[in-house]
Short mmCIF file of C-alpha atoms in Angstrom, two decimals:
data_model
loop_
_atom_site.label_atom_id
_atom_site.label_comp_id
_atom_site.label_asym_id
_atom_site.label_seq_id
_atom_site.Cartn_x
_atom_site.Cartn_y
_atom_site.Cartn_z
CA MET A 183 0.00 0.00 0.00
CA SER A 184 2.87 2.35 0.77
CA GLY A 185 4.06 1.79 -2.80
CA ILE A 186 0.64 2.78 -4.14
CA SER A 187 0.42 5.91 -1.98
CA ALA A 188 3.97 6.78 -3.04
CA THR A 189 2.83 6.49 -6.66
CA LEU A 190 -0.21 8.67 -5.99
CA PHE A 191 1.41 11.44 -4.00
CA ALA A 192 4.97 11.46 -5.25
CA GLY A 193 6.42 14.51 -6.96
CA ASP A 194 5.39 18.15 -6.88
CA GLY A 195 2.14 19.85 -5.93
CA ASN A 196 0.65 19.20 -9.35
CA THR A 197 0.44 15.44 -8.69
CA LEU A 198 -3.26 15.42 -7.81
CA PHE A 199 -4.01 17.55 -10.86
CA ARG A 200 -2.09 15.06 -13.00
CA TRP A 201 -4.10 12.18 -11.56
CA LEU A 202 -7.32 14.06 -12.29
CA GLU A 203 -6.17 14.56 -15.88
CA PHE A 204 -5.17 10.90 -16.00
CA GLY A 205 -8.62 9.85 -14.71
CA ILE A 206 -10.38 11.93 -17.37
CA ILE A 207 -8.25 10.46 -20.16
CA ALA A 208 -8.85 6.95 -18.73
CA PHE A 209 -12.61 7.63 -18.71
CA VAL A 210 -12.59 8.87 -22.32
CA SER A 211 -10.42 5.95 -23.48
CA ALA A 212 -12.73 3.46 -21.75
CA ALA A 213 -15.71 5.12 -23.43
CA CYS A 214 -13.97 4.83 -26.81
CA PHE A 215 -13.30 1.11 -26.31
CA ALA A 216 -16.92 0.61 -25.22
CA ILE A 217 -18.20 2.32 -28.39
CA VAL A 218 -15.82 0.44 -30.70
CA PHE A 219 -16.95 -2.89 -29.17
CA ARG A 220 -20.62 -1.87 -29.49
CA THR A 221 -21.49 -1.95 -25.82
CA PRO A 222 -25.28 -1.63 -25.28
CA LYS A 223 -26.20 1.95 -24.36
CA ARG A 224 -28.02 0.87 -21.19
CA TYR A 225 -24.80 -0.62 -19.76
CA PHE A 226 -22.43 1.96 -21.19
CA ILE A 227 -21.68 3.75 -17.91
CA HIS A 228 -21.00 0.47 -16.04
CA THR A 229 -18.51 -0.55 -18.72
CA VAL A 230 -16.79 2.81 -18.84
CA VAL A 231 -16.37 3.03 -15.05
CA LEU A 232 -14.96 -0.51 -14.97
CA GLY A 233 -12.55 0.42 -17.79
CA MET A 234 -11.47 3.54 -15.92
CA ILE A 235 -10.85 1.49 -12.75
CA THR A 236 -8.69 -0.90 -14.79
CA CYS A 237 -6.66 1.89 -16.29
CA LEU A 238 -6.11 3.62 -12.94
CA ALA A 239 -5.36 0.35 -11.14
CA ILE A 240 -2.66 -0.75 -13.58
CA HIS A 241 -0.99 2.65 -13.42
CA LEU A 242 -1.24 2.84 -9.62
CA PHE A 243 1.06 -0.14 -9.28
CA PRO A 244 4.59 1.03 -8.52
CA LYS A 245 6.94 0.53 -11.45
CA HIS A 246 9.28 -1.80 -9.56
CA VAL A 247 6.52 -4.41 -9.10
CA ASN A 248 6.73 -7.35 -11.51
CA ILE A 249 4.46 -6.70 -14.51
CA GLY A 250 3.06 -10.24 -14.34
CA PHE A 251 1.97 -9.80 -10.74
CA SER A 252 0.41 -6.36 -11.28
CA THR A 253 -1.45 -7.52 -14.42
CA ALA A 254 -2.77 -10.67 -12.72
CA THR A 255 -3.96 -8.66 -9.71
CA VAL A 256 -5.76 -6.10 -11.87
CA ALA A 257 -7.25 -8.89 -14.01
CA LEU A 258 -8.52 -10.57 -10.84
CA LEU A 259 -10.01 -7.27 -9.67
CA ILE A 260 -11.84 -6.45 -12.90
CA GLY A 261 -12.85 -10.08 -13.49
CA SER A 262 -14.50 -10.16 -10.05
CA LEU A 263 -16.09 -6.73 -10.52
CA SER A 264 -17.46 -7.65 -13.96
CA HIS A 265 -19.06 -10.82 -12.53
CA ILE A 266 -20.60 -8.79 -9.70
CA ILE A 267 -21.99 -6.21 -12.17
CA ALA A 268 -23.21 -9.08 -14.39
CA ARG A 269 -25.10 -10.57 -11.45
CA THR A 270 -26.77 -7.29 -10.58
CA THR A 271 -27.70 -6.37 -14.16
CA GLY A 272 -28.50 -9.88 -15.44
CA GLN A 273 -26.12 -9.51 -18.39
CA PRO A 274 -23.11 -11.55 -19.56
CA ALA A 275 -19.93 -10.69 -17.66
CA GLN A 276 -17.90 -10.51 -20.87
CA GLY A 277 -19.94 -7.49 -21.95
CA PHE A 278 -18.31 -5.52 -19.14
CA LEU A 279 -15.01 -7.33 -19.19
CA ILE A 280 -13.86 -7.04 -22.83
CA PRO A 281 -13.57 -3.22 -23.06
CA SER A 282 -11.79 -3.17 -19.66
CA VAL A 283 -9.34 -5.95 -20.50
CA MET A 284 -8.20 -3.89 -23.49
CA PHE A 285 -6.21 -1.71 -21.07
CA LEU A 286 -4.17 -4.75 -20.05
CA VAL A 287 -3.67 -6.65 -23.30
CA PRO A 288 -0.12 -6.68 -24.65
CA GLY A 289 -0.97 -5.61 -28.19
CA THR A 290 1.83 -3.08 -28.35
CA TYR A 291 4.38 -5.65 -27.17
CA VAL A 292 3.22 -8.10 -29.84
CA TYR A 293 3.40 -5.45 -32.55
CA ARG A 294 6.85 -4.28 -31.47
CA ALA A 295 8.13 -7.86 -31.24
CA PHE A 296 7.03 -8.63 -34.79
CA SER A 297 8.46 -5.31 -35.99
CA SER A 298 11.79 -6.21 -34.42
CA ALA A 299 11.67 -9.63 -36.07
CA VAL A 300 11.17 -8.08 -39.50
CA ALA A 301 14.01 -5.64 -38.75
CA ARG A 302 16.17 -8.67 -37.71
CA ASP A 303 16.61 -7.43 -34.15
CA TYR A 304 16.09 -10.81 -32.54
CA ASN A 305 17.01 -9.74 -28.99
CA ALA A 306 14.25 -7.16 -28.99
CA THR A 307 11.91 -9.72 -30.56
CA ALA A 308 12.53 -12.27 -27.81
CA GLU A 309 12.19 -9.61 -25.13
CA GLY A 310 8.91 -8.30 -26.56
CA LEU A 311 7.40 -11.74 -27.05
CA LEU A 312 8.40 -12.81 -23.55
CA ALA A 313 6.75 -9.72 -22.09
CA ALA A 314 3.62 -10.38 -24.19
CA VAL A 315 3.45 -14.01 -23.08
CA THR A 316 3.93 -13.03 -19.42
CA ILE A 317 1.15 -10.44 -19.58
CA THR A 318 -1.19 -12.75 -21.50
CA LEU A 319 -0.72 -15.56 -19.00
CA ALA A 320 -1.15 -13.14 -16.12
CA ILE A 321 -4.45 -11.85 -17.54
CA SER A 322 -5.75 -15.38 -18.12
CA PHE A 323 -4.70 -16.46 -14.63
CA GLY A 324 -6.37 -13.43 -13.05
CA LEU A 325 -9.60 -13.92 -15.02
CA LEU A 326 -9.76 -17.65 -14.29
CA LEU A 327 -9.25 -16.92 -10.60
CA ALA A 328 -12.05 -14.36 -10.77
CA ASN A 329 -14.33 -16.94 -12.45
CA TRP A 330 -13.61 -19.25 -9.55
CA LEU A 331 -14.04 -16.58 -6.85
CA VAL A 332 -17.26 -15.07 -8.23
CA PRO A 333 -18.79 -17.80 -10.42
CA SER A 334 -21.13 -16.74 -13.20
CA ARG A 335 -24.84 -17.43 -12.74
CA ARG A 336 -25.53 -17.30 -16.44
CA THR A 337 -24.56 -19.31 -19.47
CA LEU A 338 -23.28 -16.44 -21.58
CA MET B 207 -32.27 -26.71 -35.46
CA THR B 208 -32.14 -23.61 -37.66
CA PHE B 209 -32.61 -21.48 -34.57
CA LEU B 210 -29.73 -23.21 -32.77
CA LEU B 211 -27.47 -22.90 -35.81
CA THR B 212 -28.22 -19.19 -36.27
CA THR B 213 -27.78 -18.49 -32.56
CA CYS B 214 -24.38 -20.11 -32.32
CA ARG B 215 -23.22 -18.57 -35.62
CA VAL B 216 -24.20 -15.06 -34.51
CA LEU B 217 -22.61 -15.55 -31.08
CA MET B 218 -19.34 -16.78 -32.55
CA GLU B 219 -19.32 -13.91 -35.05
CA CYS B 220 -19.87 -11.46 -32.18
CA GLY B 221 -16.82 -12.68 -30.26
CA CYS B 222 -18.41 -15.08 -27.78
CA SER B 223 -16.01 -17.76 -26.52
CA SER B 224 -16.40 -21.37 -27.70
CA ASN B 225 -17.07 -22.90 -24.30
CA ARG B 226 -19.88 -20.43 -23.60
CA VAL B 227 -21.49 -21.14 -26.98
CA GLU B 228 -21.31 -24.89 -26.29
CA SER B 229 -22.88 -24.60 -22.84
CA LEU B 230 -25.53 -22.19 -24.13
CA LEU B 231 -26.64 -24.70 -26.81
CA SER B 232 -26.94 -27.45 -24.19
CA ARG B 233 -29.03 -25.14 -22.03
CA LEU B 234 -31.31 -24.20 -24.91
CA GLY B 235 -31.74 -27.89 -25.73
CA GLN B 236 -32.70 -28.65 -22.13
CA SER B 237 -35.31 -25.89 -22.22
CA TRP B 238 -37.03 -27.59 -25.15
CA GLY B 239 -36.53 -31.17 -23.97
CA PHE B 240 -33.70 -32.08 -26.37
CA ASP B 241 -30.27 -33.47 -25.62
CA VAL B 242 -27.91 -31.08 -27.44
CA GLU B 243 -24.15 -31.54 -27.77
CA ALA B 244 -22.01 -28.96 -29.54
CA ALA B 245 -18.38 -28.44 -30.51
CA ALA B 246 -17.39 -24.88 -31.42
CA ILE B 247 -14.17 -23.70 -33.01
CA PRO B 248 -13.53 -20.23 -34.51
CA THR B 249 -14.38 -21.34 -38.06
CA CYS B 250 -17.41 -23.61 -37.47
CA VAL B 251 -19.81 -25.16 -34.98
CA TRP B 252 -21.09 -28.75 -35.02
CA ILE B 253 -24.37 -29.50 -33.29
CA SER B 254 -25.85 -32.87 -32.45
CA VAL B 255 -29.50 -32.94 -31.31
CA ARG B 256 -30.98 -36.13 -29.84
CA ARG B 257 -34.50 -36.96 -28.67
CA GLU B 258 -36.16 -40.36 -28.16
CA GLY B 259 -33.58 -42.33 -30.12
CA GLU B 260 -33.56 -39.88 -33.04
CA ARG B 261 -30.38 -38.00 -33.75
CA VAL B 262 -29.68 -35.04 -36.07
CA HIS B 263 -26.24 -33.57 -36.83
CA GLU B 264 -25.69 -30.15 -38.36
CA MET B 265 -22.77 -27.84 -38.96
CA THR B 266 -22.53 -24.10 -39.55
CA ARG B 267 -19.55 -22.14 -40.84
CA ILE B 268 -18.30 -18.99 -39.12
CA ARG B 269 -16.96 -16.61 -41.73
CA THR B 270 -16.49 -13.32 -39.92
CA TRP B 271 -15.14 -12.39 -36.51
CA SER B 272 -15.68 -9.17 -34.62
CA VAL B 273 -16.77 -8.01 -31.18
CA ASP B 274 -20.41 -6.93 -30.89
CA LEU B 275 -21.40 -6.79 -27.23
CA ASP B 276 -24.85 -5.38 -28.02
CA ARG B 277 -25.91 -8.49 -29.94
CA ILE B 278 -24.49 -10.77 -27.25
CA ALA B 279 -26.55 -8.89 -24.65
CA LYS B 280 -29.69 -9.16 -26.80
CA ILE B 281 -29.20 -12.90 -27.35
CA ASN B 282 -28.61 -13.28 -23.60
CA ASP B 283 -32.02 -11.69 -22.96
CA LEU B 284 -33.62 -14.00 -25.54
CA VAL B 285 -32.03 -17.09 -23.97
CA GLU B 286 -33.40 -16.09 -20.58
CA LEU B 287 -36.89 -15.77 -22.08
CA ILE B 288 -36.56 -19.22 -23.67
CA HIS B 289 -35.24 -20.77 -20.48
CA GLY B 290 -38.16 -19.30 -18.55
CA HIS B 291 -40.55 -20.77 -21.20
CA ARG B 292 -41.87 -17.29 -21.92
CA VAL B 293 -41.50 -17.53 -25.71
CA THR B 294 -42.23 -20.31 -28.22
CA VAL B 295 -39.70 -21.56 -30.78
CA THR B 296 -41.44 -19.56 -33.53
CA GLU B 297 -41.40 -16.36 -31.47
CA ALA B 298 -37.77 -16.95 -30.53
CA SER B 299 -36.85 -17.37 -34.21
CA THR B 300 -38.62 -14.13 -35.10
CA ARG B 301 -36.81 -12.30 -32.30
CA LEU B 302 -33.48 -13.78 -33.35
CA ASP B 303 -34.03 -12.58 -36.94
CA ALA B 304 -34.71 -9.11 -35.54
CA ILE B 305 -31.47 -9.24 -33.53
CA VAL B 306 -29.49 -10.29 -36.62
CA ALA B 307 -31.03 -7.45 -38.64
CA SER B 308 -30.62 -4.87 -35.85
CA ARG B 309 -28.41 -1.82 -36.36
CA PRO B 310 -25.34 -1.19 -34.17
CA PRO B 311 -26.11 0.79 -30.99
CA TRP B 312 -23.69 3.56 -31.95
CA ARG B 313 -23.75 5.62 -35.12
CA SER B 314 -20.90 5.43 -37.61
CA LEU B 315 -19.61 8.89 -36.65
CA ALA B 316 -19.44 7.93 -32.96
CA THR B 317 -17.52 4.76 -33.86
CA LEU B 318 -15.05 6.69 -36.00
CA LEU B 319 -14.52 9.31 -33.29
CA ALA B 320 -14.02 6.53 -30.74
CA GLY B 321 -11.40 4.96 -33.01
CA GLY B 322 -9.51 8.25 -33.04
CA GLY B 323 -10.05 8.77 -29.30
CA LEU B 324 -8.56 5.48 -28.20
CA SER B 325 -5.44 6.15 -30.28
CA VAL B 326 -5.08 9.54 -28.56
CA GLY B 327 -5.57 7.86 -25.16
CA LEU B 328 -2.81 5.35 -25.84
CA LEU B 329 -0.35 8.05 -26.89
CA TYR B 330 -1.21 10.04 -23.76
CA PHE B 331 -0.27 7.02 -21.62
CA TYR B 332 2.97 6.74 -23.64
CA GLY B 333 3.77 10.36 -22.73
CA SER B 334 3.62 11.62 -26.31
CA PRO B 335 3.76 15.35 -27.10
CA LEU B 336 0.49 17.14 -27.86
CA ILE B 337 1.21 17.41 -31.58
CA GLU B 338 1.53 13.63 -31.85
CA MET B 339 -1.79 13.12 -30.07
CA MET B 340 -3.43 15.57 -32.47
CA LEU B 341 -1.96 13.82 -35.50
CA VAL B 342 -2.94 10.31 -34.39
CA PHE B 343 -6.62 11.19 -34.03
CA PRO B 344 -7.47 11.24 -37.77
CA LEU B 345 -5.28 8.18 -38.32
CA GLY B 346 -7.26 6.24 -35.68
CA MET B 347 -10.46 7.31 -37.43
CA ILE B 348 -9.15 6.16 -40.82
CA VAL B 349 -8.22 2.76 -39.36
CA GLN B 350 -11.70 2.33 -37.85
CA ALA B 351 -13.34 3.35 -41.13
CA MET B 352 -11.23 0.83 -43.08
CA GLN B 353 -12.03 -2.00 -40.67
CA LYS B 354 -15.71 -1.40 -40.02
CA TYR B 355 -16.96 0.07 -43.27
CA VAL B 356 -14.56 0.00 -46.25
CA PHE B 357 -13.28 -3.61 -45.96
CA ALA B 358 -16.03 -5.18 -43.90
CA ALA B 359 -16.39 -8.15 -46.29
CA GLU B 360 -15.40 -11.53 -44.90
CA ASN B 361 -12.53 -12.33 -47.28
CA LYS B 362 -10.84 -8.91 -47.01
CA ARG B 363 -9.91 -9.00 -43.35
CA TYR B 364 -6.15 -9.39 -43.68
CA LEU B 365 -6.06 -7.08 -46.70
CA ALA B 366 -7.73 -4.44 -44.52
CA ASP B 367 -5.10 -4.93 -41.83
CA PHE B 368 -2.27 -4.70 -44.35
CA LEU B 369 -3.66 -1.58 -46.06
CA SER B 370 -4.54 0.13 -42.78
CA ALA B 371 -0.99 -0.41 -41.54
CA ALA B 372 0.46 0.82 -44.84
CA ILE B 373 -1.67 3.99 -44.83
CA VAL B 374 -0.80 4.73 -41.19
CA ALA B 375 2.93 4.22 -41.87
CA ALA B 376 2.79 6.49 -44.93
CA PHE B 377 1.07 9.27 -42.97
CA ALA B 378 3.50 8.81 -40.05
CA LEU B 379 6.44 9.37 -42.43
CA ILE B 380 4.77 12.44 -43.94
CA PHE B 381 4.06 13.86 -40.47
CA LYS B 382 7.68 13.25 -39.50
CA GLN B 383 8.80 15.48 -42.39
CA ALA B 384 6.50 18.28 -41.19
CA PHE B 385 7.03 17.94 -37.42
CA ALA B 386 10.47 16.91 -36.17
CA GLU B 387 9.22 15.82 -32.71
CA VAL B 388 7.01 13.08 -34.18
CA ASP B 389 8.18 9.59 -33.25
CA VAL B 390 7.21 7.40 -36.23
CA PRO B 391 7.06 3.97 -34.47
CA ARG B 392 5.06 5.42 -31.56
CA LEU B 393 2.63 7.20 -33.87
CA THR B 394 2.22 4.02 -35.92
CA VAL B 395 1.53 1.82 -32.89
CA GLY B 396 -0.88 4.42 -31.50
CA ALA B 397 -2.92 4.59 -34.69
CA LEU B 398 -2.99 0.80 -35.08
CA ILE B 399 -3.91 0.05 -31.46
CA GLY B 400 -7.47 -0.82 -32.48
CA LEU B 401 -6.13 -3.59 -34.74
CA VAL B 402 -3.32 -5.16 -32.71
CA PRO B 403 -4.59 -8.58 -31.66
CA GLY B 404 -4.02 -8.37 -27.93
CA LEU B 405 -7.59 -9.38 -27.14
CA ALA B 406 -7.39 -12.34 -29.54
CA LEU B 407 -4.20 -13.44 -27.78
CA VAL B 408 -5.82 -13.25 -24.34
CA ASN B 409 -8.93 -15.10 -25.59
CA ALA B 410 -6.70 -17.78 -27.12
CA VAL B 411 -4.85 -18.44 -23.87
CA HIS B 412 -8.14 -18.32 -21.95
CA GLU B 413 -9.65 -20.95 -24.29
CA ILE B 414 -6.59 -23.17 -23.97
CA ALA B 415 -6.74 -22.86 -20.18
CA GLN B 416 -10.34 -24.11 -20.33
CA LYS B 417 -9.25 -27.09 -22.46
CA ASN B 418 -10.74 -25.77 -25.69
CA LEU B 419 -7.46 -26.57 -27.41
CA LEU B 420 -8.56 -26.33 -31.06
CA SER B 421 -10.30 -23.05 -30.48
CA GLY B 422 -7.37 -21.62 -28.53
CA VAL B 423 -4.76 -22.64 -31.07
CA GLY B 424 -6.94 -21.27 -33.90
CA LYS B 425 -7.21 -17.91 -32.19
CA LEU B 426 -3.50 -17.91 -31.42
CA PHE B 427 -2.72 -18.35 -35.14
CA GLU B 428 -5.23 -15.67 -36.05
CA ALA B 429 -3.49 -13.26 -33.66
CA MET B 430 -0.15 -14.13 -35.27
CA ILE B 431 -1.42 -13.60 -38.83
CA VAL B 432 -3.01 -10.26 -37.93
CA SER B 433 0.25 -9.12 -36.32
CA LEU B 434 2.19 -10.14 -39.41
CA SER B 435 -0.31 -8.37 -41.72
CA LEU B 436 0.15 -5.16 -39.75
CA VAL B 437 3.93 -5.44 -39.61
CA PHE B 438 4.23 -6.23 -43.32
CA GLY B 439 1.96 -3.26 -44.12
CA VAL B 440 4.20 -0.90 -42.15
CA PHE B 441 7.46 -2.34 -43.46
CA PHE B 442 6.19 -2.36 -47.03
CA VAL B 443 5.86 1.44 -46.86
CA PHE B 444 9.13 1.91 -44.99
CA GLY B 445 10.92 -0.29 -47.55
CA PHE B 446 9.33 1.51 -50.49
CA VAL B 447 10.33 4.92 -49.10
CA ALA B 448 13.88 3.69 -48.43
CA LEU B 449 14.06 2.39 -52.02
CA VAL B 450 12.78 5.61 -53.59
CA ALA B 451 14.30 8.23 -51.29
CA GLY B 452 17.36 6.34 -50.10
CA GLY B 453 18.44 5.85 -46.49
CA THR B 454 17.02 3.33 -44.04
CA ALA B 455 13.62 2.70 -42.56
CA PRO B 456 12.80 4.38 -39.21
#
């Protein structure tokens, strides 16, 4: 927790302003993902808030924490939250989960790894792919754990 | 049977995972007193329906993949009605046809703006300068337009990825000439963020973890091919520029 508070309040007096700006951008980005994935309008705000929580949670983790651990923890958090929202709204959990998970997925790592491969920089390729695999496994582990902790009551 | 086939096809096309489609079909079968077994992979679904010694097998091909959470939510509502015996098979079929024919919940302009917005968001988190965030917005919109509207046909998916990447790379190089602070790789990744197959990769591993091996491996390969289409699109432009103008690619 001290690491998280250090992340929140470190730096100059503008830190809280920066976090406010960060929260707004996270909200807008989550809304964009929700629109691109055609989230139903009646559950739009649930999805966006969950996406914003994901974005803030992953950035609140101190940088020295292992990326696999932080990703798995955030995946567990949003997986559990999406199941809880699904139970209260009577909708499939994946409807809330997919736009939020987009903040965690290692798309950029995959792209950069393949770019490095084409450019024959095989060290960077291996590094990028390893990071992508770590993050992917961490997300899957976190989501599976969430499925187990808060089991779905619906088929979809 | 037609209802079951259409339901599973639409769900798979909307990005529903294989294991959920399989369990949904069994549940629908139970509601109507049939014993339904299904096997779903990203390219097709096999269904076996059994009742009183009679058995029927059917298969449906899945030709497009996207994510449409609105349709999944609507089908979820329909399944609940069926499970509660509140609609007949005929009514359910009519409602399913209406779901298939329904328009997306968001207008085209909103989708295009969202495509630009998420590219800007990504570059903000990368710590890009303001000019880069402004430049990536139209590129994100172009990418969304190419994917959702220009090359929406089933057999043009990878062509759309290749061309989108090539267009983004070309614009990134042009912008670099006009604004020195533009970082070409960062701008390219930012604009293409809507296409990079991170979600497909996560879904693939998730499917494998749930012992849907065929489905997982299929999605893994899809993610790899999409990544390669994007990378080849970018490097095609970089290579062409290097050939014409001299020098090396960024």
